[in-house]
């Protein structure tokens, strides 16, 4: 089974299973990860599904597209490793990826 | 919401911890009147004297202490103005939305004629405790004035240093806070010599002894542990109601809606006891802080938002911020290849922003609509040329 690990705002580590093609948001929602609001349900229109890629995995995802990048400037304290979980499509090679859920979504 | 917390003790730190855990979205200014980071007091009279490490006393984890929502101000607050929401120190003034008094108590002092301040100490702060430790090397006999918990705890710790300790009670018995049985048992287990009905007259410097109604009592050092007084002066001077503390309602609010009080200084109606109480304990500090945190977080959970909407139509992503009527006018603000921004407006105010493939403009509009200004003037956006640059100039 493929999985990614989320570290929620209270520092709990949650392993979330995924199928290739799932978004990070879908994986997080299925695993019941805390701290992701996703107010627009994955529409790249709210910036409340903000996650931060752990440094060990930096550069392993395709960079955000222009819409996502624009939305990310409105996330709370974005970093170069910030992503919107709803915009990241998972592939087999992302097995084991680790992400921090942003401490706050707004 | 900007909170100003006066005092950085147990109650203040629990409040901060609860706010951060509860996803607090405002800012906190915390005024620390002591020159060191917040610490726990209880160990000071217990095992700390034997094992005096500062780190062990830390009240807040570093990650909370360094949270970007918290600003530490190492100054004593000299006055507050509830009406204006002003908090003043000797040389600074700060305006906040809500003031929280968490000023705690201070040790009651006892003047004993002839006894110098160096030989008459008390224990409330880490500074007091460090001073006391320095004094221990020269002390072989210590008299503790007062016979409460603090006196008994100190007596037990000091005996471990080979010091002879006496506990001097003014009244007929020790530990009046507990029943007679319990007090007698604890007295029998104490290493100290307990003297009741003891009235002190003065200190005889030559003989290095305390003169009392029970005759002279020799000693090198006197520790006064006769209880504490609440720090209510700021509240009094600002016109807030005070009693033996600062009375508050079920949400820890004082008689002024802009001021709350928590911790030992607060006198509140304890639901389970059915009485107004001001208890000096960690439990009271934490409970009052948690009640206030819940109240403040509930207030923020009502977050008013303007309507927003999006629609994906093939490669076109439409995002709308705001709410317009059909009759509202339109103004084309941005017209680039694949990117359009239309302002809907009425009476010179922008009612909605329709953005196509222009997420930044749409989010900037949401932020501006939800900011304090609430309405956006058509003119200003036209002059700025883009909503995003208007947002940047208004927030810098
Ligand atoms: C030696 C000792 C042992 C104790 N042992 C126990 C125990 O075993 N069990 C128990 O339940 N309780 C114990 N307590 C009591 C407990 O520590 C207190 O109940 C608790 O600290 C109260 O919390 P607080 O936040 O109300 O006040 P505090 O922790 O006293 O904090 C108040 C802070 O406000 C600051 N302040 C006041 N005025 C201003 C101003 N104008 N500007 C800026 N800052 C200001 C003070 O300097 C202080 O740092 C003990 C206390 C002491 C001193
Ligand atoms: S869920 Fe709204 S932007 Fe990702």
Coordinates of C-alpha atoms and ligand atoms in Angstrom, one line a residue:
Chain A
X1 CA 0.0 0.0 0.0
X2 CA 1.3 3.5 -0.9
X3 CA 1.3 6.1 1.8
X4 CA 2.3 9.6 2.7
X5 CA 2.9 10.9 6.3
X6 CA 1.2 14.1 7.5
X7 CA 2.4 15.8 10.7
X8 CA -0.6 17.7 12.0
X9 CA -0.4 21.0 14.0
X10 CA -0.2 19.1 17.3
X11 CA 2.8 17.2 15.9
X12 CA 0.9 13.9 15.5
X13 CA 2.2 11.8 12.6
X14 CA -0.6 10.3 10.5
X15 CA 0.0 7.8 7.7
X16 CA -2.4 8.3 4.9
X17 CA -2.8 5.7 2.1
X18 CA -3.3 6.7 -1.5
X19 CA -3.8 5.4 -5.0
X20 CA -1.8 7.0 -7.8
X21 CA -3.8 10.0 -9.1
X22 CA -5.3 10.9 -5.7
X23 CA -4.7 14.4 -4.5
X24 CA -2.8 15.0 -1.3
X25 CA -6.1 16.5 0.0
X26 CA -8.0 13.3 -0.7
X27 CA -5.4 11.2 1.1
X28 CA -5.5 13.6 4.1
X29 CA -9.3 13.6 4.3
X30 CA -9.5 9.8 4.1
X31 CA -7.0 9.5 6.9
X32 CA -8.8 12.2 9.0
X33 CA -5.8 14.5 9.3
X34 CA -6.4 17.5 11.6
X35 CA -5.8 21.1 10.7
X36 CA -6.7 21.1 7.0
X37 CA -9.9 23.1 6.4
X38 CA -10.3 22.9 2.6
X39 CA -13.2 25.3 2.6
X40 CA -13.6 25.1 -1.1
X41 CA -13.4 21.4 -1.2
X42 CA -10.4 21.2 -3.5
X43 CA -11.3 24.1 -5.9
X44 CA -8.0 26.0 -5.5
X45 CA -10.1 28.9 -4.3
X46 CA -9.6 29.1 -0.5
X47 CA -5.9 28.4 0.4
X48 CA -7.0 26.6 3.6
X49 CA -5.5 23.2 2.6
X50 CA -1.9 24.6 3.1
X51 CA 0.7 21.9 3.7
X52 CA 4.5 22.2 3.8
X53 CA 6.8 19.6 2.2
X54 CA 9.4 18.2 4.6
X55 CA 12.9 19.4 3.6
X56 CA 14.1 15.8 2.8
X57 CA 11.5 15.7 0.0
X58 CA 12.1 19.3 -1.3
X59 CA 12.1 19.4 -5.1
X60 CA 10.4 16.0 -5.6
X61 CA 7.0 17.4 -6.6
X62 CA 6.2 19.3 -9.8
X63 CA 6.3 23.0 -8.9
X64 CA 2.9 24.7 -8.3
X65 CA 1.0 26.1 -11.3
X66 CA 0.3 29.8 -11.6
X67 CA -3.2 29.6 -9.9
X68 CA -1.9 27.6 -7.0
X69 CA 1.1 29.9 -6.7
X70 CA -1.2 32.9 -6.6
X71 CA -3.4 31.4 -4.0
X72 CA -0.4 30.4 -1.9
X73 CA 0.7 34.0 -1.5
X74 CA -2.5 34.3 0.6
X75 CA -1.8 31.3 2.8
X76 CA -0.5 32.0 6.4
X77 CA 3.3 32.3 6.4
X78 CA 4.0 30.4 3.2
X79 CA 7.4 28.9 2.6
X80 CA 9.2 27.8 -0.6
X81 CA 8.0 24.3 0.3
X82 CA 4.4 25.3 0.8
X83 CA 1.7 23.6 -1.3
X84 CA -2.1 23.5 -1.5
X85 CA -2.9 19.8 -0.8
X86 CA -5.8 19.9 -3.3
X87 CA -3.5 20.7 -6.2
X88 CA -0.9 18.0 -5.7
X89 CA -1.5 14.8 -7.7
X90 CA 0.2 11.8 -6.0
X91 CA 2.2 9.3 -8.0
X92 CA 3.8 6.0 -7.1
X93 CA 7.2 7.7 -6.6
X94 CA 5.7 9.8 -3.8
X95 CA 5.4 6.8 -1.6
X96 CA 6.8 7.7 1.9
X97 CA 6.5 11.5 1.3
X98 CA 6.3 13.5 4.5
X99 CA 4.4 16.8 4.9
X100 CA 3.6 19.2 7.8
X101 CA 0.1 20.6 7.9
X102 CA 0.4 24.4 8.3
X103 CA 0.0 25.5 11.9
X104 CA -2.9 27.8 10.9
X105 CA -5.0 28.0 7.8
X106 CA -6.1 31.6 8.4
Chain B
X1 CA -8.2 41.0 18.0
X2 CA -5.2 42.3 20.0
X3 CA -5.0 41.1 23.6
X4 CA -2.8 42.7 26.2
X5 CA -2.0 40.4 29.1
X6 CA -0.6 42.1 32.2
X7 CA 1.7 39.6 34.1
X8 CA 3.4 36.5 32.8
X9 CA 2.8 34.0 35.5
X10 CA 0.9 30.7 35.7
X11 CA -2.5 32.0 34.6
X12 CA -1.1 34.1 31.7
X13 CA 0.9 31.2 30.3
X14 CA -2.0 28.8 30.5
X15 CA -4.1 31.3 28.7
X16 CA -1.5 31.6 25.9
X17 CA -1.1 27.9 25.6
X18 CA -4.8 27.4 25.3
X19 CA -5.2 30.2 22.8
X20 CA -2.4 28.8 20.5
X21 CA -3.8 25.3 20.8
X22 CA -7.3 26.7 19.9
X23 CA -6.0 28.3 16.7
X24 CA -6.2 31.9 18.0
X25 CA -6.1 34.3 15.1
X26 CA -5.3 37.5 16.9
X27 CA -2.2 39.0 18.4
X28 CA -1.1 38.9 22.0
X29 CA 1.1 41.5 23.8
X30 CA 2.3 40.0 27.1
X31 CA 3.8 42.2 29.8
X32 CA 6.3 40.4 31.9
X33 CA 7.2 42.4 35.1
X34 CA 10.0 39.9 36.0
X35 CA 13.3 40.0 34.3
X36 CA 13.3 36.3 33.4
X37 CA 11.1 34.1 31.2
X38 CA 7.9 32.6 32.9
X39 CA 8.6 29.9 35.4
X40 CA 6.7 27.7 37.8
X41 CA 6.6 28.8 41.5
X42 CA 5.6 25.6 43.3
X43 CA 9.0 23.9 43.2
X44 CA 10.7 27.0 44.7
X45 CA 9.7 26.0 48.3
X46 CA 10.0 22.3 47.6
X47 CA 12.9 20.5 46.0
X48 CA 14.3 23.4 44.0
X49 CA 16.5 24.6 46.8
X50 CA 18.3 21.2 46.6
X51 CA 18.4 21.1 42.9
X52 CA 18.4 24.7 41.7
X53 CA 18.1 24.5 37.9
X54 CA 16.3 27.3 36.1
X55 CA 15.5 25.2 33.0
X56 CA 13.5 22.8 35.0
X57 CA 11.0 25.6 36.0
X58 CA 10.2 26.8 32.4
X59 CA 6.4 27.3 32.0
X60 CA 6.2 27.4 28.3
X61 CA 7.7 25.3 25.5
X62 CA 10.0 27.3 23.3
X63 CA 7.8 26.7 20.3
X64 CA 4.9 28.5 22.0
X65 CA 7.1 31.2 23.5
X66 CA 8.4 32.0 20.0
X67 CA 5.0 31.9 18.2
X68 CA 4.6 34.8 15.8
X69 CA 1.3 35.8 17.4
X70 CA 3.0 36.6 20.7
X71 CA 5.0 39.8 21.5
X72 CA 6.8 39.7 24.8
X73 CA 7.3 43.0 26.5
X74 CA 9.7 42.9 29.5
X75 CA 8.2 45.8 31.4
X76 CA 6.1 46.4 34.4
X77 CA 2.7 47.9 33.6
X78 CA 2.2 51.3 35.3
X79 CA -1.4 52.0 34.3
X80 CA -4.3 50.8 32.2
X81 CA -7.1 52.7 30.6
X82 CA -10.1 50.4 30.1
X83 CA -12.1 53.0 28.1
X84 CA -9.3 53.5 25.5
X85 CA -7.8 50.0 25.8
X86 CA -4.4 51.6 26.6
X87 CA -1.7 49.8 28.6
X88 CA 1.2 51.9 29.8
X89 CA 4.7 51.1 31.1
X90 CA 7.2 53.6 32.3
X91 CA 8.2 54.5 28.8
X92 CA 5.8 52.9 26.3
X93 CA 2.1 52.9 25.5
X94 CA 0.1 50.2 23.7
X95 CA -3.4 50.1 22.5
X96 CA -5.2 46.7 22.6
X97 CA -8.8 45.5 22.1
X98 CA -8.9 43.6 25.4
X99 CA -6.9 43.9 28.6
X100 CA -6.3 40.8 30.8
X101 CA -5.1 41.3 34.3
X102 CA -3.1 38.3 35.5
X103 CA -1.1 40.1 38.1
X104 CA -1.2 37.5 40.8
X105 CA -0.2 38.3 44.4
X106 CA 2.8 39.3 46.3
X107 CA 4.2 38.2 49.6
X108 CA 2.8 40.1 52.7
X109 CA 5.7 41.8 54.4
X110 CA 6.1 41.9 58.2
X111 CA 8.2 44.7 59.7
X112 CA 10.1 43.5 62.7
X113 CA 11.9 46.4 64.5
X114 CA 15.6 46.0 64.4
X115 CA 15.7 43.4 61.7
X116 CA 17.4 44.4 58.5
X117 CA 15.9 43.6 55.1
X118 CA 18.8 41.2 54.4
X119 CA 17.8 39.1 57.4
X120 CA 14.0 39.3 56.8
X121 CA 13.2 37.6 53.5
X122 CA 10.1 36.2 51.9
X123 CA 9.6 33.7 49.0
X124 CA 7.4 34.5 46.0
X125 CA 9.7 34.8 43.0
X126 CA 12.6 32.9 41.6
X127 CA 14.7 36.0 42.5
X128 CA 13.6 35.6 46.1
X129 CA 14.5 31.9 46.0
X130 CA 17.9 32.5 44.5
X131 CA 18.6 35.1 47.2
X132 CA 17.4 32.7 49.9
X133 CA 19.8 30.0 48.6
X134 CA 22.7 32.4 48.8
X135 CA 21.8 33.1 52.4
X136 CA 21.7 29.5 53.4
X137 CA 25.5 29.1 53.5
X138 CA 25.7 31.5 56.5
X139 CA 22.6 30.3 58.3
X140 CA 22.5 27.6 60.9
X141 CA 19.2 28.6 62.5
X142 CA 16.2 30.0 60.6
X143 CA 12.9 31.1 61.9
X144 CA 9.9 31.0 59.6
X145 CA 7.2 33.4 60.6
X146 CA 3.8 32.0 59.6
X147 CA 2.6 28.4 59.8
X148 CA 0.9 27.7 56.5
X149 CA 1.8 25.3 53.6
X150 CA 4.7 27.5 52.4
X151 CA 6.2 27.5 55.9
X152 CA 6.0 23.7 56.2
X153 CA 7.3 23.1 52.7
X154 CA 10.3 25.4 53.4
X155 CA 11.0 23.8 56.8
X156 CA 11.2 20.4 55.1
X157 CA 13.6 21.7 52.4
X158 CA 15.8 23.7 54.7
X159 CA 16.2 20.8 57.2
X160 CA 17.9 18.9 54.4
X161 CA 20.7 21.5 54.6
X162 CA 21.3 20.7 58.2
X163 CA 19.7 23.9 59.3
X164 CA 17.6 24.2 62.5
X165 CA 14.2 25.5 61.6
X166 CA 11.5 26.9 63.8
X167 CA 8.0 27.7 62.6
X168 CA 6.4 30.6 64.6
X169 CA 2.6 30.6 64.5
X170 CA 0.7 33.6 65.8
X171 CA -2.4 31.7 66.5
X172 CA -3.2 28.6 68.6
X173 CA -2.4 26.1 65.8
X174 CA -0.4 25.5 62.7
X175 CA -1.8 24.9 59.2
X176 CA -5.2 26.6 59.8
X177 CA -6.1 25.9 56.1
X178 CA -6.7 22.2 56.9
X179 CA -8.6 20.4 59.7
X180 CA -7.1 19.9 63.1
X181 CA -6.4 16.2 62.5
X182 CA -4.5 16.8 59.3
X183 CA -2.6 19.8 60.9
X184 CA -1.6 17.7 63.9
X185 CA -0.4 14.9 61.8
X186 CA 1.7 17.1 59.5
X187 CA 3.1 19.0 62.5
X188 CA 4.2 15.7 64.0
X189 CA 5.9 14.7 60.7
X190 CA 7.7 18.1 60.4
X191 CA 11.4 18.5 61.1
X192 CA 10.7 22.0 62.4
X193 CA 10.1 23.0 66.0
X194 CA 6.6 24.6 65.9
X195 CA 5.9 27.4 68.4
X196 CA 2.2 28.6 68.6
X197 CA 0.8 31.8 70.1
X198 CA 4.1 33.5 69.4
X199 CA 4.1 37.3 69.2
X200 CA 7.2 39.0 68.0
X201 CA 8.4 42.2 69.6
X202 CA 11.7 43.0 68.0
X203 CA 15.0 41.7 66.8
X204 CA 18.0 42.0 69.2
X205 CA 20.9 42.6 66.9
X206 CA 23.6 42.0 69.5
X207 CA 22.2 38.7 70.6
X208 CA 21.0 37.8 67.1
X209 CA 17.7 36.7 68.5
X210 CA 14.0 37.5 68.1
X211 CA 12.4 38.8 71.2
X212 CA 8.9 37.4 71.7
X213 CA 6.2 36.9 74.3
X214 CA 7.8 33.4 74.7
X215 CA 11.2 34.8 75.4
X216 CA 14.2 35.2 73.0
X217 CA 14.5 33.0 69.9
X218 CA 17.9 32.9 68.4
X219 CA 18.2 32.9 64.6
X220 CA 20.4 34.0 61.6
X221 CA 17.6 34.6 59.2
X222 CA 13.8 35.2 59.3
X223 CA 11.6 34.1 56.5
X224 CA 8.2 35.6 56.5
X225 CA 5.5 33.4 55.1
X226 CA 2.4 35.0 56.4
X227 CA 0.3 34.9 53.2
X228 CA 0.0 37.2 50.2
X229 CA -1.8 40.3 49.0
X230 CA -3.4 40.5 45.5
X231 CA -1.9 42.9 43.0
X232 CA -5.1 44.9 42.4
X233 CA -3.6 48.4 42.3
X234 CA -3.8 48.7 38.5
X235 CA -7.5 47.8 38.6
X236 CA -8.2 50.2 41.5
X237 CA -6.4 53.1 39.9
X238 CA -8.3 52.6 36.6
X239 CA -11.7 52.7 38.3
X240 CA -12.5 49.0 38.1
X241 CA -14.5 47.4 40.9
X242 CA -12.3 45.6 43.4
X243 CA -12.9 43.6 46.6
X244 CA -10.3 41.3 48.2
X245 CA -9.4 40.7 44.5
X246 CA -10.9 41.7 41.2
X247 CA -14.4 40.4 40.9
X248 CA -15.3 38.8 37.5
X249 CA -18.3 37.1 35.9
X250 CA -18.6 33.6 34.5
X251 CA -16.5 34.5 31.5
X252 CA -13.8 36.2 33.7
X253 CA -14.9 39.7 32.6
X254 CA -14.6 42.5 35.2
X255 CA -17.2 45.2 35.5
X256 CA -15.7 46.8 32.3
X257 CA -16.3 44.8 29.1
X258 CA -12.8 45.5 27.8
X259 CA -11.1 44.0 30.8
X260 CA -10.9 40.5 32.2
X261 CA -9.0 39.1 35.2
X262 CA -7.6 35.6 35.7
X263 CA -5.4 33.7 38.2
X264 CA -5.0 34.4 41.9
X265 CA -6.1 37.9 41.6
X266 CA -9.6 37.1 40.2
X267 CA -12.5 36.5 42.4
X268 CA -15.0 34.4 40.6
X269 CA -18.2 32.4 41.1
X270 CA -17.1 28.8 41.4
X271 CA -20.0 26.9 39.8
X272 CA -19.3 23.6 41.6
X273 CA -18.8 25.3 45.0
X274 CA -21.6 27.8 44.5
X275 CA -19.7 30.7 45.9
X276 CA -17.5 33.7 44.8
X277 CA -13.9 32.6 45.6
X278 CA -10.4 33.8 45.2
X279 CA -8.2 30.8 45.7
X280 CA -4.4 30.9 45.6
X281 CA -3.5 27.8 43.7
X282 CA -2.3 26.5 40.4
X283 CA -5.7 24.9 39.9
X284 CA -7.4 28.3 40.1
X285 CA -4.9 29.9 37.8
X286 CA -5.3 27.2 35.2
X287 CA -9.1 27.0 35.5
X288 CA -9.7 30.7 35.2
X289 CA -7.3 30.9 32.2
X290 CA -9.0 28.0 30.4
X291 CA -12.5 29.6 30.9
X292 CA -11.3 32.8 29.4
X293 CA -9.5 31.1 26.5
X294 CA -12.7 29.2 25.6
X295 CA -14.7 32.5 25.8
X296 CA -12.2 34.3 23.6
X297 CA -12.0 31.5 21.1
X298 CA -15.8 31.3 20.9
X299 CA -15.9 35.0 20.0
X300 CA -13.4 34.5 17.2
X301 CA -15.2 31.5 15.8
X302 CA -17.9 33.8 14.6
X303 CA -15.9 34.9 11.6
X304 CA -17.9 37.0 9.2
X305 CA -17.1 36.3 5.6
X306 CA -18.3 37.8 2.4
X307 CA -19.8 35.5 -0.2
X308 CA -17.3 33.8 -2.6
X309 CA -17.7 31.4 -5.5
X310 CA -15.8 29.7 -8.2
X311 CA -16.5 27.8 -11.4
X312 CA -14.1 25.9 -13.7
X313 CA -15.2 26.1 -17.3
X314 CA -12.6 24.1 -19.3
X315 CA -9.4 26.1 -19.1
X316 CA -11.2 29.2 -17.7
X317 CA -11.4 29.5 -14.0
X318 CA -13.9 32.1 -12.8
X319 CA -13.6 33.2 -9.1
X320 CA -16.0 35.7 -7.6
X321 CA -15.5 37.6 -4.4
X322 CA -18.4 39.7 -3.0
X323 CA -22.0 40.0 -3.9
X324 CA -23.5 42.0 -6.7
X325 CA -27.1 42.7 -7.9
X326 CA -27.9 42.3 -11.6
X327 CA -28.3 46.0 -11.9
X328 CA -24.8 46.8 -10.6
X329 CA -22.4 48.4 -13.2
X330 CA -19.3 46.7 -14.5
X331 CA -15.8 48.1 -15.0
X332 CA -13.1 46.1 -16.8
X333 CA -10.0 46.5 -14.6
X334 CA -7.7 44.0 -16.2
X335 CA -7.7 42.6 -19.7
X336 CA -4.7 40.4 -20.5
X337 CA -4.5 37.3 -22.6
X338 CA -6.4 34.7 -20.7
X339 CA -6.8 37.0 -17.7
X340 CA -9.7 39.3 -17.0
X341 CA -10.9 41.2 -13.9
X342 CA -14.2 42.9 -13.8
X343 CA -15.3 45.2 -10.9
X344 CA -19.0 45.2 -10.3
X345 CA -19.9 48.4 -8.5
X346 CA -22.7 50.6 -7.3
X347 CA -22.7 54.2 -5.8
X348 CA -18.9 54.3 -6.1
X349 CA -18.3 51.2 -4.1
X350 CA -17.1 47.8 -5.4
X351 CA -19.8 45.2 -4.7
X352 CA -18.1 42.2 -6.3
X353 CA -14.9 41.2 -8.2
X354 CA -15.2 38.7 -11.1
X355 CA -11.8 37.3 -11.8
X356 CA -11.0 34.9 -14.7
X357 CA -7.7 33.0 -14.3
X358 CA -6.7 35.8 -11.8
X359 CA -6.6 34.2 -8.4
X360 CA -4.5 36.9 -6.8
X361 CA -7.0 39.6 -7.6
X362 CA -9.8 37.4 -6.3
X363 CA -8.1 36.6 -3.0
X364 CA -6.9 40.2 -2.6
X365 CA -10.6 41.3 -3.0
X366 CA -11.7 38.8 -0.3
X367 CA -9.1 40.1 2.1
X368 CA -10.0 43.7 1.4
X369 CA -13.7 43.1 1.8
X370 CA -13.1 41.3 5.1
X371 CA -10.6 43.8 6.4
X372 CA -11.7 46.6 8.7
X373 CA -12.6 48.9 5.9
X374 CA -15.3 46.5 4.7
X375 CA -16.1 48.4 1.5
X376 CA -13.8 49.2 -1.4
X377 CA -14.0 52.4 -3.2
X378 CA -14.2 52.1 -7.0
X379 CA -12.0 55.1 -7.4
X380 CA -9.1 53.8 -5.3
X381 CA -9.0 50.5 -7.2
X382 CA -9.0 52.3 -10.5
X383 CA -6.1 54.4 -9.4
X384 CA -4.2 51.5 -8.0
X385 CA -4.7 49.5 -11.3
X386 CA -5.0 46.2 -9.5
X387 CA -6.7 45.0 -6.3
X388 CA -3.6 43.1 -5.3
X389 CA -1.4 46.2 -5.3
X390 CA -4.2 48.1 -3.4
X391 CA -4.1 45.4 -0.8
X392 CA -0.3 45.5 -0.5
X393 CA -0.3 49.3 -0.1
X394 CA -3.1 49.2 2.5
X395 CA -1.3 46.6 4.6
X396 CA 2.1 48.1 4.5
Ligands
LIG1 C1 6.9 29.3 46.8 C2 5.5 29.0 46.2 C3 5.0 27.7 46.3 C4 3.7 27.4 45.8 N1 3.3 26.1 45.8 C5 2.1 25.8 45.3 C6 1.6 24.4 45.3 O1 2.2 23.5 45.8 N2 0.3 24.2 44.8 C7 -0.4 25.2 44.3 O2 -1.5 24.9 43.9 N3 0.0 26.5 44.3 C8 1.2 26.8 44.8 N4 1.7 28.1 44.8 C9 0.8 29.1 44.3 C10 0.8 29.3 42.8 O3 2.2 29.4 42.4 C11 0.0 30.5 42.4 O4 -1.3 30.2 42.7 C12 0.1 30.8 40.9 O5 1.4 31.1 40.5 C13 -0.9 31.9 40.6 O6 -0.8 32.3 39.2 P1 -1.1 33.7 38.7 O7 -0.8 33.7 37.3 O8 -2.4 34.2 39.2 O9 0.0 34.6 39.5 P2 1.6 34.6 39.3 O10 2.1 33.3 38.9 O11 2.1 35.2 40.6 O12 1.9 35.6 38.1 C14 1.6 37.0 38.2 C15 2.7 37.7 37.5 O13 2.3 39.0 37.2 C16 3.4 39.9 37.4 N5 2.9 41.3 37.5 C17 2.2 41.8 38.6 N6 1.9 43.1 38.4 C18 2.4 43.4 37.2 C19 2.5 44.6 36.4 N7 2.0 45.7 36.8 N8 3.2 44.6 35.2 C20 3.8 43.4 34.8 N9 3.7 42.3 35.5 C21 3.1 42.3 36.6 C22 4.1 39.4 38.6 O14 5.4 39.8 38.6 C23 4.0 37.9 38.3 O15 5.1 37.5 37.5 C24 2.9 28.4 45.3 C25 3.4 29.7 45.3 C26 4.7 30.0 45.7 C27 5.2 31.4 45.7
LIG2 S1 -9.1 23.1 -0.7 FE1 -9.4 25.2 -1.2 S2 -7.5 25.7 -2.0 FE2 -7.2 23.6 -1.6

